[in-house]
PDB file of C-alpha atoms in Angstrom:
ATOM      1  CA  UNK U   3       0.000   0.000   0.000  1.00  0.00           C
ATOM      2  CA  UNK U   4       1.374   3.594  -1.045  1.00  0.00           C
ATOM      3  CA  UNK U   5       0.989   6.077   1.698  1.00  0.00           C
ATOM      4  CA  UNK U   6      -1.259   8.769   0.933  1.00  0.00           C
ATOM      5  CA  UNK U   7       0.896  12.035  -0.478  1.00  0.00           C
ATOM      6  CA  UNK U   8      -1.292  15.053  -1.407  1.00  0.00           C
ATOM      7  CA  UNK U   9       2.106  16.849  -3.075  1.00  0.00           C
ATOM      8  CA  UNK U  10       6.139  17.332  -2.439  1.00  0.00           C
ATOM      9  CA  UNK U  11       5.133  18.866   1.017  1.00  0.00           C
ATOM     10  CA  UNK U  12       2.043  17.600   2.277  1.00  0.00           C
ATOM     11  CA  UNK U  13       2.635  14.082   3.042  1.00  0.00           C
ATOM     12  CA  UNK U  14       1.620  11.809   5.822  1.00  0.00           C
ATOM     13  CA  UNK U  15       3.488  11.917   8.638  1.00  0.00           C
ATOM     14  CA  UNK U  16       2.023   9.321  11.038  1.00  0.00           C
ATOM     15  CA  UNK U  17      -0.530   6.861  12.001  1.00  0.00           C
ATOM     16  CA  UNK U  18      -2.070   6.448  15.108  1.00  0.00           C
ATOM     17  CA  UNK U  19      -4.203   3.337  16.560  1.00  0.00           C
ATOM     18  CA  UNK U  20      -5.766   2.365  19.684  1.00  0.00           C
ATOM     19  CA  UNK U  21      -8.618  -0.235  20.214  1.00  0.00           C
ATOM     20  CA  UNK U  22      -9.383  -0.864  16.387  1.00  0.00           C
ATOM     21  CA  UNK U  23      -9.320  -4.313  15.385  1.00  0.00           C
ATOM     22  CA  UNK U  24      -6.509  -6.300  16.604  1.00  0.00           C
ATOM     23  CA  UNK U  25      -5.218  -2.973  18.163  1.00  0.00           C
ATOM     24  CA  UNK U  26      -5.639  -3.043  21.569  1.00  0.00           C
ATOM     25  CA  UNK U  27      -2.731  -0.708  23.050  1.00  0.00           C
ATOM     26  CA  UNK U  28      -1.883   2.436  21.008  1.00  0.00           C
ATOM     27  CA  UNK U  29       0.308   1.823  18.320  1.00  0.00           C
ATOM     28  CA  UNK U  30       1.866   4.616  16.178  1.00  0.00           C
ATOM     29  CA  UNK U  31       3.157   3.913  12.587  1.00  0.00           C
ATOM     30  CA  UNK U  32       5.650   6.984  11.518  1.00  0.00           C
ATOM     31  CA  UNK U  33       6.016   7.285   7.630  1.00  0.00           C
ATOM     32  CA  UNK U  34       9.365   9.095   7.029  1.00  0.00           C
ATOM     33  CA  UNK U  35      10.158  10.219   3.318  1.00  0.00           C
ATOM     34  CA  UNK U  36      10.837   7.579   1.004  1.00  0.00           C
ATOM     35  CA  UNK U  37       8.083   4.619   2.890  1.00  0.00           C
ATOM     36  CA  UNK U  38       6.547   3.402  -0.247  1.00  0.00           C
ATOM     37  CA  UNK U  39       4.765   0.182   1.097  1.00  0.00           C
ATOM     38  CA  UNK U  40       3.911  -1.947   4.108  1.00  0.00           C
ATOM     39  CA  UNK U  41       5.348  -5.404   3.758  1.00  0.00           C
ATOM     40  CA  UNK U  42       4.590  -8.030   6.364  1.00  0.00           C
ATOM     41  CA  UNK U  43       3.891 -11.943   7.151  1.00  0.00           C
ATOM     42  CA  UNK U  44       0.357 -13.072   6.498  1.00  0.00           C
ATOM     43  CA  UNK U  45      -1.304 -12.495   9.610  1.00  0.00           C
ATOM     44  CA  UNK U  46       0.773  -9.707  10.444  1.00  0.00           C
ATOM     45  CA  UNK U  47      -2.463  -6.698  10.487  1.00  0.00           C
ATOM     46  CA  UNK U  48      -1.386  -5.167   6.982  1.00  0.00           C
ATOM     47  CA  UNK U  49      -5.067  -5.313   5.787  1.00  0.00           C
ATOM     48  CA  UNK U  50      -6.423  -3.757   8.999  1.00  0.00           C
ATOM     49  CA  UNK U  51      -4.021  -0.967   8.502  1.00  0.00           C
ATOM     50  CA  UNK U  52      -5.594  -0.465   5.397  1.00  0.00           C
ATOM     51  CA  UNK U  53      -8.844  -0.710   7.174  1.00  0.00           C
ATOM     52  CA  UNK U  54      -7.980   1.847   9.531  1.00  0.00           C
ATOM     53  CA  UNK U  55      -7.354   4.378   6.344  1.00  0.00           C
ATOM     54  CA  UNK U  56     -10.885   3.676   5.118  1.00  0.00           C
ATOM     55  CA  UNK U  57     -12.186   4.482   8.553  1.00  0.00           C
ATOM     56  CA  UNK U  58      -9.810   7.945   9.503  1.00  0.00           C
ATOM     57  CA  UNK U  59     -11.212   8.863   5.625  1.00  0.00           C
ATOM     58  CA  UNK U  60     -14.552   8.596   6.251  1.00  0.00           C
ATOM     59  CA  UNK U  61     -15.475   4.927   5.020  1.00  0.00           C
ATOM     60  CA  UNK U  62     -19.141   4.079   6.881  1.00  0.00           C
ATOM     61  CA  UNK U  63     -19.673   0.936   5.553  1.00  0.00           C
ATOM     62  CA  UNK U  64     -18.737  -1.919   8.388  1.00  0.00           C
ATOM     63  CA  UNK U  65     -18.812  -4.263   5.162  1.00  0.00           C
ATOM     64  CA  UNK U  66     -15.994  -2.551   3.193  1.00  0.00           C
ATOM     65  CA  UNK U  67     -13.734  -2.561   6.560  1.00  0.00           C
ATOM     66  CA  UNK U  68     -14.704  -6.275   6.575  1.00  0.00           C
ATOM     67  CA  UNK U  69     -17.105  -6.467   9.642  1.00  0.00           C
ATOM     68  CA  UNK U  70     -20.580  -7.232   9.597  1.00  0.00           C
ATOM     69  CA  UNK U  71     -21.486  -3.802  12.439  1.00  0.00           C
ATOM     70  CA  UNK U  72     -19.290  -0.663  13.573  1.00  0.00           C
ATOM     71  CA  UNK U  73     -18.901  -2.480  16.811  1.00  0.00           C
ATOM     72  CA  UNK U  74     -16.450  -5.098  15.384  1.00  0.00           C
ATOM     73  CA  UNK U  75     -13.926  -2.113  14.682  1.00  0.00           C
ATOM     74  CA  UNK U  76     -13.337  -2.272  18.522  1.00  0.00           C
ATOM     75  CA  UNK U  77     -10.943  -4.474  20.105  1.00  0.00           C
ATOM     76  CA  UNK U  78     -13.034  -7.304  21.451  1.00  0.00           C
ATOM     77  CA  UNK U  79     -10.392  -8.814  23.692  1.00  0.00           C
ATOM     78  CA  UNK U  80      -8.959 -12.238  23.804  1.00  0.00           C
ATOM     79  CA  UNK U  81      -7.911 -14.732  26.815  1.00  0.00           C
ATOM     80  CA  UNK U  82      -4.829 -12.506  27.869  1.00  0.00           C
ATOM     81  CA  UNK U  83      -6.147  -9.152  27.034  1.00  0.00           C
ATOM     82  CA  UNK U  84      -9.491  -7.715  28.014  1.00  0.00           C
ATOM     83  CA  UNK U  85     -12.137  -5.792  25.649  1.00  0.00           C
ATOM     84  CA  UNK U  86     -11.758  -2.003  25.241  1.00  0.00           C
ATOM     85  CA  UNK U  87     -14.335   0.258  25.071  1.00  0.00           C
ATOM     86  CA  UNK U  88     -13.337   2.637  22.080  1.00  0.00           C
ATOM     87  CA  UNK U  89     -11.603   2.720  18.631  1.00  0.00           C
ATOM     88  CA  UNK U  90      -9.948   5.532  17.582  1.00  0.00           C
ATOM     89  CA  UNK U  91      -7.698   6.264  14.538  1.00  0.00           C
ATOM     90  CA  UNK U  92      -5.214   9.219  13.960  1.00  0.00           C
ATOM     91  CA  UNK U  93      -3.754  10.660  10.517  1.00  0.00           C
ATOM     92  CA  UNK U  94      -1.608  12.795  11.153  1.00  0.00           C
ATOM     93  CA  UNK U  95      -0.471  15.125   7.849  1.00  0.00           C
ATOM     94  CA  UNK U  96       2.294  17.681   6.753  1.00  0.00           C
ATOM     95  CA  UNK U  97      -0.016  20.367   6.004  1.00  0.00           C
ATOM     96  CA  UNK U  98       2.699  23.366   5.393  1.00  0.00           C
ATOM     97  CA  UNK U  99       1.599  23.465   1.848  1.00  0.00           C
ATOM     98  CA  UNK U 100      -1.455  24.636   3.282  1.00  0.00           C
ATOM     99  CA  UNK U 101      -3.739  21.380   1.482  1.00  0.00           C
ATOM    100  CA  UNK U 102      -6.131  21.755   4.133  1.00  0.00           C
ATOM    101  CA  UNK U 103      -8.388  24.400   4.764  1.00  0.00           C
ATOM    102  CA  UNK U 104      -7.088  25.006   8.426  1.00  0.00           C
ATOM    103  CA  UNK U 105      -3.887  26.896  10.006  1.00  0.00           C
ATOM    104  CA  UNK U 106      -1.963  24.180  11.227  1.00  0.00           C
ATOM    105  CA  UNK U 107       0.944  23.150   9.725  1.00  0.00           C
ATOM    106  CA  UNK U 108       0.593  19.678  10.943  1.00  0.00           C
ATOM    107  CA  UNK U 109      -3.060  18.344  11.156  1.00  0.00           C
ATOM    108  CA  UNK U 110      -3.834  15.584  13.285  1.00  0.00           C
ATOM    109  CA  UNK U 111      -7.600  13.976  11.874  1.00  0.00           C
ATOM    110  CA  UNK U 112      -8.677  11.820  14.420  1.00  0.00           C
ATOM    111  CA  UNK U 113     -11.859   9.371  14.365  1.00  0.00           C
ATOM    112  CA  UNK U 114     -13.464   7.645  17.010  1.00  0.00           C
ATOM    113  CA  UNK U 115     -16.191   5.004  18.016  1.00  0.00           C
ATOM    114  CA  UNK U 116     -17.687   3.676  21.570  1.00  0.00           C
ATOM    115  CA  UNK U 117     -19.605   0.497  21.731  1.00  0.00           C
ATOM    116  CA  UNK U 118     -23.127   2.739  21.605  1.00  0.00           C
ATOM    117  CA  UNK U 119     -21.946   3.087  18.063  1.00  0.00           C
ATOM    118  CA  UNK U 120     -21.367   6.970  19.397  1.00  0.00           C
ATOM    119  CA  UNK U 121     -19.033   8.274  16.033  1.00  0.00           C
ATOM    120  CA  UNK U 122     -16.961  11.385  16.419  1.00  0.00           C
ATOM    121  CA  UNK U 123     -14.481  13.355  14.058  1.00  0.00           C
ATOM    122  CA  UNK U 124     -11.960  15.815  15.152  1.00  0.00           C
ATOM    123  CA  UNK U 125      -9.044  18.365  13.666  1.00  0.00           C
ATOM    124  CA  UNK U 126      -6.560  18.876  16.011  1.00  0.00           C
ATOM    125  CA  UNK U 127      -8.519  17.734  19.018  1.00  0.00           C
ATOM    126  CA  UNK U 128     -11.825  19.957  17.841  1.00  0.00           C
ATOM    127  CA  UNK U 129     -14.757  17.999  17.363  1.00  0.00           C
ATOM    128  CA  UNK U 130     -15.699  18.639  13.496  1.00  0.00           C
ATOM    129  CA  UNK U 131     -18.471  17.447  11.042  1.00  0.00           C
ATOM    130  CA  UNK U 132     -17.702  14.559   9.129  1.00  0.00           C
ATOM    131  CA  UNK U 133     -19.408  16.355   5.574  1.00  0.00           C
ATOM    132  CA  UNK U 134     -16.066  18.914   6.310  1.00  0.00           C
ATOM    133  CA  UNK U 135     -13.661  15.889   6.941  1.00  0.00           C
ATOM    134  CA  UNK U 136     -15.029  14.944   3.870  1.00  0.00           C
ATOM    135  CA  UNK U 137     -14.749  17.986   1.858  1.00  0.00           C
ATOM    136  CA  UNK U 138     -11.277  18.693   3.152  1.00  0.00           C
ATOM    137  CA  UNK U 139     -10.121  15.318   2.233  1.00  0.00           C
ATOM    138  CA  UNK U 140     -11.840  15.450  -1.464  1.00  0.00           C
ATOM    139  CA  UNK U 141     -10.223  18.990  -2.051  1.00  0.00           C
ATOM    140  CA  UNK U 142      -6.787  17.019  -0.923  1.00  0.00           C
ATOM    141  CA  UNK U 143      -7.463  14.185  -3.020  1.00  0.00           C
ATOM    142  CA  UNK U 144      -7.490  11.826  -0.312  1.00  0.00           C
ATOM    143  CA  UNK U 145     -10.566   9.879  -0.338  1.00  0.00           C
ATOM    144  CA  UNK U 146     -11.561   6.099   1.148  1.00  0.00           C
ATOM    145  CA  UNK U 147     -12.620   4.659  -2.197  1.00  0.00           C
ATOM    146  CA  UNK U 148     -10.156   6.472  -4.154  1.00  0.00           C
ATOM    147  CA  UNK U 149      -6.885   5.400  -5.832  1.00  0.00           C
ATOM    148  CA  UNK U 150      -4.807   6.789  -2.553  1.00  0.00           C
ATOM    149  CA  UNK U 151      -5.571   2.922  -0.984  1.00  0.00           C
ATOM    150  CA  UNK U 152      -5.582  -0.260  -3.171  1.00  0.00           C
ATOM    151  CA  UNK U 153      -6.228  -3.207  -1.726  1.00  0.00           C
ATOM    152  CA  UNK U 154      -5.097  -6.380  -1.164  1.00  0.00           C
ATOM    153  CA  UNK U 155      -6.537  -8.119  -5.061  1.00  0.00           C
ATOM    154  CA  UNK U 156      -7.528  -4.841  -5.898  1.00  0.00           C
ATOM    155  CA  UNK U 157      -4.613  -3.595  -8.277  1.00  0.00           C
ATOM    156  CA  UNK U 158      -6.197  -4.316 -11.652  1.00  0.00           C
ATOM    157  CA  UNK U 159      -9.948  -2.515 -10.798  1.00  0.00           C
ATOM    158  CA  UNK U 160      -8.978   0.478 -12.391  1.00  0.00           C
ATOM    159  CA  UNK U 161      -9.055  -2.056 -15.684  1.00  0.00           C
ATOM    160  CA  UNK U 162     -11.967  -4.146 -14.436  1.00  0.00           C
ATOM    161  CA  UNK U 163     -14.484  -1.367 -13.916  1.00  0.00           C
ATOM    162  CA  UNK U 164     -16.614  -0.416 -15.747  1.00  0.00           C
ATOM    163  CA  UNK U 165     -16.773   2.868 -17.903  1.00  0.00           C
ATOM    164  CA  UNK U 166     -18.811   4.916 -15.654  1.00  0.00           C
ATOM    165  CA  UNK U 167     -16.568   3.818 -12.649  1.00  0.00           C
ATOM    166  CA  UNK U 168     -13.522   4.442 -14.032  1.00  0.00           C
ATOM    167  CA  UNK U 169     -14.981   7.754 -15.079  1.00  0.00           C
ATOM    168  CA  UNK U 170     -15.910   8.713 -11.117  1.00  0.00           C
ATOM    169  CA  UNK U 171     -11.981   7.379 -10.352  1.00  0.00           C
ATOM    170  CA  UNK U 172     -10.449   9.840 -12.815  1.00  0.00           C
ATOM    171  CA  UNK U 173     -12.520  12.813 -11.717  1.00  0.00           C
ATOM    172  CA  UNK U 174     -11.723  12.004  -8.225  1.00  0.00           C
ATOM    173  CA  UNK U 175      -8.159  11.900  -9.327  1.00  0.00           C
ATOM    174  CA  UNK U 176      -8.182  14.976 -10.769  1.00  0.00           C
ATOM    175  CA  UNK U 177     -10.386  16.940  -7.740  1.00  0.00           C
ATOM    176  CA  UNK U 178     -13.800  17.277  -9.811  1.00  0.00           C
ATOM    177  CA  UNK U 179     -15.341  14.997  -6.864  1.00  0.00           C
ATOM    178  CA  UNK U 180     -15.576  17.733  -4.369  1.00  0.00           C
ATOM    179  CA  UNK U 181     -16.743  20.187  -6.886  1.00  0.00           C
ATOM    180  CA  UNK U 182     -19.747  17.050  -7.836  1.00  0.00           C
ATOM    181  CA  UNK U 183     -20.471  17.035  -4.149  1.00  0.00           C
ATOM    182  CA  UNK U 184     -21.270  20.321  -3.385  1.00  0.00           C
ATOM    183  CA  UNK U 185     -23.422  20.759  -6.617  1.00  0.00           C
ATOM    184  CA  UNK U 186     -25.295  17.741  -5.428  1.00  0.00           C
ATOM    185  CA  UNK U 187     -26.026  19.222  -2.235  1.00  0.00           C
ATOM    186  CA  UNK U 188     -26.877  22.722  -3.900  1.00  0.00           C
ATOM    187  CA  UNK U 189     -29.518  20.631  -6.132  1.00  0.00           C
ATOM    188  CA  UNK U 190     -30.973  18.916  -2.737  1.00  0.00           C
ATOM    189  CA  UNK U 191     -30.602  22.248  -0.799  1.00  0.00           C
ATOM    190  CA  UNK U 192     -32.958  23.768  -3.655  1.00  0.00           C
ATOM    191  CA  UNK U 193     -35.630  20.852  -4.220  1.00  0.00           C
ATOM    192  CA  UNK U 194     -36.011  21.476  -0.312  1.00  0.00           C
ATOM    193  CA  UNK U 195     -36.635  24.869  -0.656  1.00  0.00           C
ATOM    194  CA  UNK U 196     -39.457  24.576  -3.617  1.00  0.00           C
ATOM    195  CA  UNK U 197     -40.930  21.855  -1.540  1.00  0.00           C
TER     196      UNK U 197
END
C-alpha cells in the first residue's frame, strides 16, 4: 500500500491506533520520506491498517472494513487481554503546503467510536463534522474509495471497472469529486426549498 501524499510537502506523517481491530494498546506507525509500502507476514495486520485508512477517511460501511457492524472495529479482547471500550484512529499530515483548509501546519484527523456506536471526528482535538472531513479530504485528493488505498486483489480494478466507474476514479483523481459534491447538495438544498 502507497501512503497517501497530497504533493512534495504535504505528506503523511504518522498513524495512530488504539482499540481498532486487533489494536488493543496504542500503536503509532511513523512514515518518514521515502516509505513506499507496508510489507509483512500473512497475519501480520497489513489489511487492517488499510482498514484503519478507510475508517480515519470517512469509510461508513462496516462491510468494506470487513465487519458485519461498527462495533467489530473495537478491540473485542482475547484470553490474555481484556475488551476495550473505544476505537480511535489518527492521521496525522504535513499540512505546510497549506492542502487543508485550516492553520496548522501539521493536522492531526482523528476518528473515534464507543460500543453505543457513538461516532466522532476531530481536527486537532476539535470535534468537526464529518461532511467537512469529507470535503477537506476530497479537495486534498485523499478519499476512502479512491486510488490513494488499493487493496489487497484490488490492483487491476482500475481495468476491471466499468466505464462509468472508471470515469468517477479519474474525476476524483483529478479533484472534480468535491466540486460534484457540493453541486449535489446545492440541487438537494434547492428541491427542499421549492418543496
Amino acid at each position: 500500500m502507497t501512503p497517501p501524499s497530497v504533493n512534495k510537502s504535504a505528506v503523511l506523517k504518522r498513524l495512530e491506533l488504539f482499540g481498532f481491530k486487533s489494536f488493543a494498546g496504542k500503536t503509532i506507525l511513523e512514515f518518514g520520506r521515502g516509505v513506499t509500502a507496508i510489507v509483512g507476514p500473512n497475519g501480520s495486520g497489513k489489511t487492517k491498517l488499510v482498514d484503519a485508512f478507510r475508517w480515519i477517511l470517512g469509510e461508513r460501511r462496516a462491510s468494506e472494513l470487513r465487519g458485519e457492524k461498527t462495533e467489530n472495529l473495537i478491540f473485542a479482547g482475547t484470553e490474555k487481554r481484556g475488551a476495550v471500550g473505544i476505537a480511535q484512529v489518527s492521521l496525522v499530515l504535513d499540512n505546510s503546503a497549506g492542502i487543508l483548509p485550516v492553520d496548522f501546519a501539521e493536522v492531526a484527523v482523528s476518528r473515534k467510536v464507543d460500543r453505543s456506536q457513538n461516532s466522532h471526528y476531530f481536527c486537532n482535538q476539535s470535534e468537526i463534522l464529518l461532511r467537512d472531513l469529507v470535503d477537506w479530504f476530497s479537495r486534498a485528493r485523499l478519499v476512502s474509495g479512491g486510488f490513494t488505498i488499493v487493496s489487497q486483489g484490488e490492483s487491476d480494478v482500475f481495468v476491471r471497472s466499468t466505464p462509468l466507474l472508471r470515469r468517477e476514479m479519474i474525476e476524483e483523481i483529478i479533484g472534480l469529486k468535491e466540486f460534484r459534491r457540493k453541486k449535489e447538495q446545492a440541487e438537494s438544498r434547492l428541491k427542499s426549498t421549492e418543496i
